[in-house]
Short mmCIF file of C-alpha atoms in Angstrom, two decimals:
data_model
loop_
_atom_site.label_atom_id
_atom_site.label_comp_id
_atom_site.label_asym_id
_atom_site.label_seq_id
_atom_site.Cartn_x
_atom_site.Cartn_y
_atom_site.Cartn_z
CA UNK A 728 204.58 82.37 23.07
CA UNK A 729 205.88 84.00 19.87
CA UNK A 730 203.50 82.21 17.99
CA UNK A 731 200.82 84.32 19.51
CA UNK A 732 203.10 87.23 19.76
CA UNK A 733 203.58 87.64 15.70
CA UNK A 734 199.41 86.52 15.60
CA UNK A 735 198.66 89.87 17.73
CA UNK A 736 201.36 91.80 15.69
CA UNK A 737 199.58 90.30 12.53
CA UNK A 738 196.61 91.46 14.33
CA UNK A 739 197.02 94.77 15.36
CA UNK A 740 198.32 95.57 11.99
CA UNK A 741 195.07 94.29 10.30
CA UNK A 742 193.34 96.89 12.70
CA UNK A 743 195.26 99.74 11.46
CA UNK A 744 194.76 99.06 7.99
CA UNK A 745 191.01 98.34 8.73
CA UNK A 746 190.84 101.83 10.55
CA UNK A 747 190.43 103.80 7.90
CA UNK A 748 187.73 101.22 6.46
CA UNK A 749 185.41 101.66 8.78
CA UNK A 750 185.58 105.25 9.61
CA UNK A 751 184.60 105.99 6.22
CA UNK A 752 181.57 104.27 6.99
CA UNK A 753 180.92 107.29 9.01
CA UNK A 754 179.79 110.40 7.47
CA UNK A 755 180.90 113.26 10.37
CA UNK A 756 179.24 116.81 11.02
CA UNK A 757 180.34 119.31 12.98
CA UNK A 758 178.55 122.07 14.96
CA UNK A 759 179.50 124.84 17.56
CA UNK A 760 175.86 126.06 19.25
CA UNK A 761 174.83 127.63 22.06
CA UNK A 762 174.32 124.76 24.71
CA UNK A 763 174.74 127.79 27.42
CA UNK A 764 174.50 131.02 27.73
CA UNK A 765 172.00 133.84 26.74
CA UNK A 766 170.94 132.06 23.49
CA UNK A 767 170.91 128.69 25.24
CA UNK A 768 167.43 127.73 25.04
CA UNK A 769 167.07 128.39 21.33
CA UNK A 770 170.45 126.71 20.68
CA UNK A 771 169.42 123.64 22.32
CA UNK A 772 166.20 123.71 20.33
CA UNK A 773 168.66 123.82 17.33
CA UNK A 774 170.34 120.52 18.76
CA UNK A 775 167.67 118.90 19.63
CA UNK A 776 166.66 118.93 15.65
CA UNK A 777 170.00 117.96 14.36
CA UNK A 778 169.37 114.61 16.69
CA UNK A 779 166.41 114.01 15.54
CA UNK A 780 167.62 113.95 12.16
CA UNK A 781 171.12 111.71 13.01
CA UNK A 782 168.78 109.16 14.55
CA UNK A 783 165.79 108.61 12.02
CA UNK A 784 168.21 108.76 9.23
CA UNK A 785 170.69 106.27 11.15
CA UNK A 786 167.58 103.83 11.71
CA UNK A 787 166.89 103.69 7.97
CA UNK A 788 170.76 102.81 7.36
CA UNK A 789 172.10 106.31 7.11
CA UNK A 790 172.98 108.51 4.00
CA UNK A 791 173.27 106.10 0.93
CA UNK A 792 175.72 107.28 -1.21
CA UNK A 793 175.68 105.30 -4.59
CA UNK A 794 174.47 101.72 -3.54
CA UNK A 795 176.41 102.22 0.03
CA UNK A 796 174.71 103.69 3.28
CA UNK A 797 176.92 106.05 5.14
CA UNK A 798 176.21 106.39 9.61
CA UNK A 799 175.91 110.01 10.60
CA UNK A 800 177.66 111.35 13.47
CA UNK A 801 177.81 114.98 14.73
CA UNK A 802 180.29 116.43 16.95
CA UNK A 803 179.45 119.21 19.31
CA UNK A 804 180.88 122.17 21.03
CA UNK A 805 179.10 124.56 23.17
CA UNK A 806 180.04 128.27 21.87
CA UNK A 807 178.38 129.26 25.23
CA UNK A 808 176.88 132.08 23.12
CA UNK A 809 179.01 133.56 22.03
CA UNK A 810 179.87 134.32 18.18
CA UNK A 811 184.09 134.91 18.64
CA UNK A 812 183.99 131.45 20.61
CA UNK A 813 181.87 129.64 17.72
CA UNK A 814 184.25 131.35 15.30
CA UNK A 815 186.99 129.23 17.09
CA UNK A 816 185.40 126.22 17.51
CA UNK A 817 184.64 125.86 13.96
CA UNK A 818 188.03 126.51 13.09
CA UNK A 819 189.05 123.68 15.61
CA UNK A 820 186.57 121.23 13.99
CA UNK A 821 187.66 122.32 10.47
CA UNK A 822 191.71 121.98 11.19
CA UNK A 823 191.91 119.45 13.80
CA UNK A 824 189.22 117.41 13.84
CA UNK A 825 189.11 117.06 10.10
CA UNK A 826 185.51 118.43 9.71
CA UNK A 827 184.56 120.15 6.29
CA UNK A 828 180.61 119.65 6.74
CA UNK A 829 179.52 122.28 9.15
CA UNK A 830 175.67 122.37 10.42
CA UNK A 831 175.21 126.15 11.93
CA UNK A 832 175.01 127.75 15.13
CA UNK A 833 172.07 129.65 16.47
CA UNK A 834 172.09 133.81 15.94
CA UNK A 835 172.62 135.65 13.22
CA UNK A 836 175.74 136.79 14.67
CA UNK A 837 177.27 133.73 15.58
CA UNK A 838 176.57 132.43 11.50
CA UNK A 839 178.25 135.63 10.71
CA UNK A 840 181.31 134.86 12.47
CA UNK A 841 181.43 130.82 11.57
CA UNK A 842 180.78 131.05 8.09
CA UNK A 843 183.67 132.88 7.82
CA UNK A 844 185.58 130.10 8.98
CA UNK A 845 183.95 127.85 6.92
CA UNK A 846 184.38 130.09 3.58
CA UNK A 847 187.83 130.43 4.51
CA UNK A 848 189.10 126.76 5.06
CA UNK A 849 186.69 125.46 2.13
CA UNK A 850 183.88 123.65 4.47
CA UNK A 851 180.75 124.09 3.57
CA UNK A 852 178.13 124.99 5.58
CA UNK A 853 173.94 124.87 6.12
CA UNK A 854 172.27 126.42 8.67
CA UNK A 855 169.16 126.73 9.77
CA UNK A 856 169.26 128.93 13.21
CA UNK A 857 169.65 132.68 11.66
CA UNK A 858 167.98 135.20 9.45
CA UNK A 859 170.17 138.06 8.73
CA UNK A 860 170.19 139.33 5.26
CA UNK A 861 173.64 140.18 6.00
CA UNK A 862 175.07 136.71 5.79
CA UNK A 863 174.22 136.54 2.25
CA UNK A 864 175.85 139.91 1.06
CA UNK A 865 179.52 138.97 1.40
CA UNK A 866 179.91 136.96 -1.93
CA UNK A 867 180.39 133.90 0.10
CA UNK A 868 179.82 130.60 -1.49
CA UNK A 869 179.79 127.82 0.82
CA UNK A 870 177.01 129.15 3.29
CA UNK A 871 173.24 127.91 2.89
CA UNK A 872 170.52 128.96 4.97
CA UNK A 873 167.02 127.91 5.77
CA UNK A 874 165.23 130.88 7.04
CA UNK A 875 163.35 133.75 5.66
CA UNK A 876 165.28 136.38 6.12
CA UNK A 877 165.18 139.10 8.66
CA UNK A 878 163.35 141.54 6.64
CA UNK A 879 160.90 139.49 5.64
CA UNK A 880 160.23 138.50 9.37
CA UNK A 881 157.50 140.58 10.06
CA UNK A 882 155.61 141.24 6.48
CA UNK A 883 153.23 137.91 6.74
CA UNK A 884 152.42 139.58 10.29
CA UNK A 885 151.64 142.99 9.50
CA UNK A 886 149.76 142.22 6.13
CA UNK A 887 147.44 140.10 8.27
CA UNK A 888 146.88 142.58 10.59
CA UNK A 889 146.10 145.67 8.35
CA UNK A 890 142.53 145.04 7.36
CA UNK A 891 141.44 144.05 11.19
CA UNK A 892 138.53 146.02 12.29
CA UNK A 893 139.40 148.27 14.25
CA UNK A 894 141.67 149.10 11.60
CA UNK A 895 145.26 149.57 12.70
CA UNK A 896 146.75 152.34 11.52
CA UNK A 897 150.09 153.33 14.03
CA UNK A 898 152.83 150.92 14.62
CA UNK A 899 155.65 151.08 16.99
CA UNK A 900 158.87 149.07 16.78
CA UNK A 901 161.42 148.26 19.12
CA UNK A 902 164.24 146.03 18.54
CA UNK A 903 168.04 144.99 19.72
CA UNK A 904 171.10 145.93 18.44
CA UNK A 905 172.17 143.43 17.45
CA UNK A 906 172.92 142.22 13.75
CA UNK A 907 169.49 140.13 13.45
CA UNK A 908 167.15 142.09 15.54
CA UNK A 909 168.24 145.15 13.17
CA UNK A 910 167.53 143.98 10.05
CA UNK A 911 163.98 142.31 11.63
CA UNK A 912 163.42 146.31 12.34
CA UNK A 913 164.56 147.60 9.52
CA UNK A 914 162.70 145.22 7.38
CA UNK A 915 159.29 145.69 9.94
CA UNK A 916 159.37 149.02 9.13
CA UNK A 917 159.59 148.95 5.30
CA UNK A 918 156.82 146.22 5.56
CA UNK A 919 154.34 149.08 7.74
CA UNK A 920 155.18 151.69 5.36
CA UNK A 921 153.77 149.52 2.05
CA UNK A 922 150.84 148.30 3.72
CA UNK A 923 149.75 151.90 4.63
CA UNK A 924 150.81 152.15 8.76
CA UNK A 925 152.11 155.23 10.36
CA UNK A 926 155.00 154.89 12.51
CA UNK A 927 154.58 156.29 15.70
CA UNK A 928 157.95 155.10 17.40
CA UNK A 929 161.29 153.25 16.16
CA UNK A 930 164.10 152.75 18.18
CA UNK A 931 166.96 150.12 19.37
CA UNK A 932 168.05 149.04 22.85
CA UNK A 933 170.81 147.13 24.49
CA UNK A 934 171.14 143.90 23.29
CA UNK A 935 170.84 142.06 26.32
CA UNK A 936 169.35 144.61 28.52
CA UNK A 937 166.69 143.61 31.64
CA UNK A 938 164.91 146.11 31.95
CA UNK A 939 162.89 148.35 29.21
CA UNK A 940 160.55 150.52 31.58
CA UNK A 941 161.75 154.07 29.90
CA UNK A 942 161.44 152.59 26.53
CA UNK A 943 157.70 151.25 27.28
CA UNK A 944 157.02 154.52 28.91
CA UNK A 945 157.79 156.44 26.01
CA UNK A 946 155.89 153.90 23.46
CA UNK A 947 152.78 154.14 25.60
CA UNK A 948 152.83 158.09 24.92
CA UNK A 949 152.45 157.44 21.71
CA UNK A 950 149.54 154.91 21.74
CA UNK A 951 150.36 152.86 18.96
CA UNK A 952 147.56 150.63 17.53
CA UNK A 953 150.27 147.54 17.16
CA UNK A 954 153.88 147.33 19.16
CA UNK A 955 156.17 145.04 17.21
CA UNK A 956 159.03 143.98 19.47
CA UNK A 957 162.34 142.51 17.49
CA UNK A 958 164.80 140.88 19.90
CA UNK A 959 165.47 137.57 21.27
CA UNK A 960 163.67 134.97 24.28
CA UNK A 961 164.79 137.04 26.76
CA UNK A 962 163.72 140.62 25.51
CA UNK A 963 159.83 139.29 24.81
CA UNK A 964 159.54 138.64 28.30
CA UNK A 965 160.71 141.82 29.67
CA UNK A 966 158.56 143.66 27.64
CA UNK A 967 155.90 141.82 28.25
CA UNK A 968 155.78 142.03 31.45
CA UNK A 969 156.38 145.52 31.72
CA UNK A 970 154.33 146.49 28.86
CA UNK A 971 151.33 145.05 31.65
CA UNK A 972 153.00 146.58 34.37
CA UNK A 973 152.71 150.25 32.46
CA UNK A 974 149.54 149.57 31.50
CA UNK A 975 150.73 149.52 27.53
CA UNK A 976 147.52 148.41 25.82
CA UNK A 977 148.30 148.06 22.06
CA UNK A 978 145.50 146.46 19.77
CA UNK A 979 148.18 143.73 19.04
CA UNK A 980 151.68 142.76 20.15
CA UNK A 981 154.00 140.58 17.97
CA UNK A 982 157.57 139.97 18.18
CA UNK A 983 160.37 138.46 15.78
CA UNK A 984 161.10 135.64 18.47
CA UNK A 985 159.95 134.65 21.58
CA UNK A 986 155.90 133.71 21.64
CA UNK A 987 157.22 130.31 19.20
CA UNK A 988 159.27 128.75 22.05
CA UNK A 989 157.62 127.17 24.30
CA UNK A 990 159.15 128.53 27.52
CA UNK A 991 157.51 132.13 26.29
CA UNK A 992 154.35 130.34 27.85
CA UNK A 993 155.97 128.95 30.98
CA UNK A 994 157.58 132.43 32.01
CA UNK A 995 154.42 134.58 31.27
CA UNK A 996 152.19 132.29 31.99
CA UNK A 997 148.52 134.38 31.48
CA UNK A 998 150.30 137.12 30.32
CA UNK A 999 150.96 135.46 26.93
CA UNK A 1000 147.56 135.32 25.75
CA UNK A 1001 147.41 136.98 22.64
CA UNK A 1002 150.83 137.71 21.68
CA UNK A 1003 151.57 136.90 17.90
CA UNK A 1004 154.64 135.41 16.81
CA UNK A 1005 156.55 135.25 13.13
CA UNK A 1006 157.60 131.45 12.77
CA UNK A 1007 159.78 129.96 10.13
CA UNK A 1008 157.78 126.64 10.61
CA UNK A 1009 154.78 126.04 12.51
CA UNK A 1010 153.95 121.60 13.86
CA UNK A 1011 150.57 122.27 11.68
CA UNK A 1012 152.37 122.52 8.13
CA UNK A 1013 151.15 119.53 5.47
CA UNK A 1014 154.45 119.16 3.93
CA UNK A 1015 156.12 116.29 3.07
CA UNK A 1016 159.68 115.64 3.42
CA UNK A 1017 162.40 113.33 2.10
CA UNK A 1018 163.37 111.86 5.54
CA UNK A 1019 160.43 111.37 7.86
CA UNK A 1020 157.86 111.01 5.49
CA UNK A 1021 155.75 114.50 6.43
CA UNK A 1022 155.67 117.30 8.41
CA UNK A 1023 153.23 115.21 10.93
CA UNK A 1024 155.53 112.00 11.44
CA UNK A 1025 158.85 114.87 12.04
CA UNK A 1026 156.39 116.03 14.65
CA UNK A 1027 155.54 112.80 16.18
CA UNK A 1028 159.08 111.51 16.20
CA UNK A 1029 160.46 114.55 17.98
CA UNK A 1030 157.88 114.42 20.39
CA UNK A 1031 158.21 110.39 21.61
CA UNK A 1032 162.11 111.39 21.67
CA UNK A 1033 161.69 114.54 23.32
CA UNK A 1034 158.56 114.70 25.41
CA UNK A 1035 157.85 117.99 23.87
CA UNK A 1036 156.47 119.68 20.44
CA UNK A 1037 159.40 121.03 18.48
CA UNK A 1038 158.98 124.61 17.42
CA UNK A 1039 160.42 126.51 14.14
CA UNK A 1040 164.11 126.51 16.04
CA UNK A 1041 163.81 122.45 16.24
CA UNK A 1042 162.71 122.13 12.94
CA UNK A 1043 164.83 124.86 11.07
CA UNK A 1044 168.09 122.56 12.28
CA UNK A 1045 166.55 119.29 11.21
CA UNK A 1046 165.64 120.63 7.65
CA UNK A 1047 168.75 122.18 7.57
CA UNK A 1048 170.57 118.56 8.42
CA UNK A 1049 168.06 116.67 5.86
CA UNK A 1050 168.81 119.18 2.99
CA UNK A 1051 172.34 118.92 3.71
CA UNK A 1052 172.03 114.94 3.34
CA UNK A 1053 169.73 115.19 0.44
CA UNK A 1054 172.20 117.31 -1.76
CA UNK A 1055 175.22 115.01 -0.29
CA UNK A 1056 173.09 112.21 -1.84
CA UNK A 1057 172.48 113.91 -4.96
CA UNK A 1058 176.51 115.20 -5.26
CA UNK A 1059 177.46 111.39 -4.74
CA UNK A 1060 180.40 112.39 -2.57
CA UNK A 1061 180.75 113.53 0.88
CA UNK A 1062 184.33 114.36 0.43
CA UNK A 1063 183.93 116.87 -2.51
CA UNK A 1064 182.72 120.08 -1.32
CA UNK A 1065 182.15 121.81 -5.12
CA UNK A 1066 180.02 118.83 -5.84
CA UNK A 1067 178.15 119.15 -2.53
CA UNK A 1068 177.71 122.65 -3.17
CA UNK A 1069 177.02 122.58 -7.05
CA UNK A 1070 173.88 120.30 -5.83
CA UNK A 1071 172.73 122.51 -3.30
CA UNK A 1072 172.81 125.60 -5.84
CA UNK A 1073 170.42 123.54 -8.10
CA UNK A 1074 168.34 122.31 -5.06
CA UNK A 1075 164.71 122.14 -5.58
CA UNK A 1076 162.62 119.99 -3.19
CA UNK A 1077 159.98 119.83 -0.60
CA UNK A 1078 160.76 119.88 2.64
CA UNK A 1079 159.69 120.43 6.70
CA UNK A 1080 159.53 124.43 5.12
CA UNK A 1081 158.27 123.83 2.21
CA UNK A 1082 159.83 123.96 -1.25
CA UNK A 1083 163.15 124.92 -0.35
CA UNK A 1084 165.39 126.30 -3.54
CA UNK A 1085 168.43 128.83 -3.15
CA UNK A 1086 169.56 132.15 -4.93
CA UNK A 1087 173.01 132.04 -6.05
CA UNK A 1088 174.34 133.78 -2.58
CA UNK A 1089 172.94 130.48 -0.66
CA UNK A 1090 169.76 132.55 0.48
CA UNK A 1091 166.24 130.76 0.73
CA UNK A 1092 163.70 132.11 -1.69
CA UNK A 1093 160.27 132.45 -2.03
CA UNK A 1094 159.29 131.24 1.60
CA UNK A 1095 156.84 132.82 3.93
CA UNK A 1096 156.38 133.54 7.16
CA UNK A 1097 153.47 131.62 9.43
CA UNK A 1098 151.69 133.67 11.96
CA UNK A 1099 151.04 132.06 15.48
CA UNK A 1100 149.03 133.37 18.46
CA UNK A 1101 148.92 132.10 22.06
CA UNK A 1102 145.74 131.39 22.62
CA UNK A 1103 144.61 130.11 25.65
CA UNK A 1104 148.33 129.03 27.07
CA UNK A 1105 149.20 127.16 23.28
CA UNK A 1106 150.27 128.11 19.98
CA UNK A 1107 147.81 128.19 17.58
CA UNK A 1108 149.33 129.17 13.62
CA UNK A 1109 146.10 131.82 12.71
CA UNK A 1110 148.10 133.05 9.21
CA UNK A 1111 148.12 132.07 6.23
CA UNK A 1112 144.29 130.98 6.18
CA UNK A 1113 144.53 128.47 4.16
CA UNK A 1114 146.69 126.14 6.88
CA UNK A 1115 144.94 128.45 9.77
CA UNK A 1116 144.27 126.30 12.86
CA UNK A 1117 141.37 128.93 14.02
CA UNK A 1118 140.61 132.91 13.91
CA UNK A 1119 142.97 135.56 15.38
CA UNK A 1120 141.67 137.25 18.58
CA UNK A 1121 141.78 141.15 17.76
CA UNK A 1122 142.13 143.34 18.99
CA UNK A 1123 143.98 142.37 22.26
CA UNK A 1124 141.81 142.78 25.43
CA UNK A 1125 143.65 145.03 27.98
CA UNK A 1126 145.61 143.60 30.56
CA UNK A 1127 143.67 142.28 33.70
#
């Protein structure tokens, strides 16, 4: 009997001083996201491509740092929406669960509030859920992001649009108040002014509102050629809906965010026909990419895993996630964030979105913006021509 009690002693010991052994065969990520909530569906979408990501790079052996391949394991928190409450749950993964490599939330305004965090405990973090030129102007340096920013959103949209016959000429923007959905505006309207558009209405509403009737009412007064709506999932729907049910008949609707997820379809349901949408990404892209090969095997893997067709919110957090292993790879390290961060200043590769490179404030340059349209109940990318699936429908025919 104390023969095999000093064997488990001898035992247990060897397990503790293994322990640390085989957790660094682990490389760990963190993430607060919106798993509920307003922003849920998008944040899910955001999830969904980080997993996509752990699992194809797990299957070929994980990260390989050196001659040795790292796991990858991601631990989650649900924000619930809500930017003060991802603020706090990236400190907790930061200080207590030991966390330094951050993958972001979803919302501008919930990237705002993390990266914060992240800048102020030393983690380093890439995101690929937000589009706010305002992340980028706070001399941070351990924030990368993935998307065009917002006031680029709608440029690709409203160049395509300006030589349609009938010629557009007036545009009216709405938008949110919120930190995003501002700069989307702000930028939409800079964008209408160089290509030659007047602006017949510009104005914000409750982020989070229901119910736009007043605001449609007054747009229709003004009988703008093209409405440009800048909000989130929620806010495409309602005015939608009521654009119809005021009998708002623009030449062409577009929006920021909505018509690229694919419950924009399932809620609307006719209704969507014809709606453009600015995408980050659209499944049609010919790019290749480090980890699954190209753009077209990413699409097929998240689709035998999912049982759906990931859209630009899917495949902004998986290219975020590869580009974060790929300069990981490059740094050598997973433990020193200045190395980590040195090779993602000097990052230069193609990815899901292209050629991805950084300016010196960790914001994406020289990416555009796909154009999709819904066109009979599916997505169809219609801008830039040269990866156009078919022909935009213009000018919108009136509501039935």
């Amino acid at each position: 009997m104390k023969r095999l009690g000093f064997m488990i002693v001898i035992l247990s010991l060897i397990c503790l001083l293994a322990a640390p052994l085989f957790a660094a065969d682990v490389i760990k990520f963190g993430a607060a996201i919106s798993l509920t909530g307003k922003l849920a569906k998008e944040g899910n979408l955001v999830k969904m491509g980080y997993e996509i990501w752990k699992e194809t790079v797990n299957k070929k052996g994980g990260i390989k740092i050196g001659n040795k391949y790292y796991k990858v394991d991601i631990k989650y928190y649900d924000d619930e929406s809500d930017p003060n409450r991802a603020a706090k749950l990236v400190e907790k993964l930061i200080t207590e669960d030991g966390i330094k490599l951050i993958l972001g939330p979803y919302g501008s305004e919930s990237v705002f509030s993390t990266s914060a965090i992240a800048e102020k405990y030393g983690a380093l973090m890439v995101q690929g859920g937000a589009g706010a030129d305002k992340l980028y102007t706070r001399g941070f340096k351990n924030l990368f992001g993935v998307y065009t920013v917002a006031t680029e959103y709608m440029d690709d949209t409203l160049k395509m649009l300006q030589n349609k016959t009938p010629k557009p000429n007036t545009v009216a923007i709405v938008y949110s108040n919120d930190i995003f959905s501002t700069q989307v505006a702000q930028g939409a309207k800079a964008s209408a002014q160089k290509y030659g558009y007047k602006i017949v209405y510009y104005k914000d509403y409750p982020k989070g509102t229901q119910d736009l009737s007043t605001v449609i009412v007054e747009i229709k007064a003004k009988n703008p050629d093209i409405l440009i709506g800048c909000g989130h999932f929620q806010d495409t729907v309602v005015i939608v809906k009521q654009s119809k049910d005021y009998k708002l008949n623009p030449k062409a609707i577009a929006f920021s965010v909505g018509p690229t997820l694919p419950d924009f379809v399932t809620a609307l349901k006719g209704d969507a026909e014809y709606v453009f949408g600015a995408a980050q990404w659209t499944p049609v892209l010919k790019y290749k990419d480090p980890v699954f090969g190209s753009n077209a095997n990413f699409v097929k893997a998240f689709k035998s895993k999912f049982r759906v067709e990931p859209n630009y919110h899917a495949a902004g957090g998986t290219t975020a996630a590869i580009i974060f292993q790929r300069a990981i790879e490059k740094a050598g390290t997973f433990t020193d964030i200045n190395k980590i961060r040195q090779a993602l200043l000097s990052f230069n590769e193609e990815t899901l979105f292209g050629n991805i490179k950084f300016d010196a404030t960790g914001k994406v340059v020289g990416k555009g913006m796909p154009v999709i349209q819904i066109l009979k109940g599916a997505q169809r990318t219609v801008y830039p021509d040269n990866v156009a699936e078919t022909r935009p429908v213009y000018p919108k025919p009136a509501w039935r």
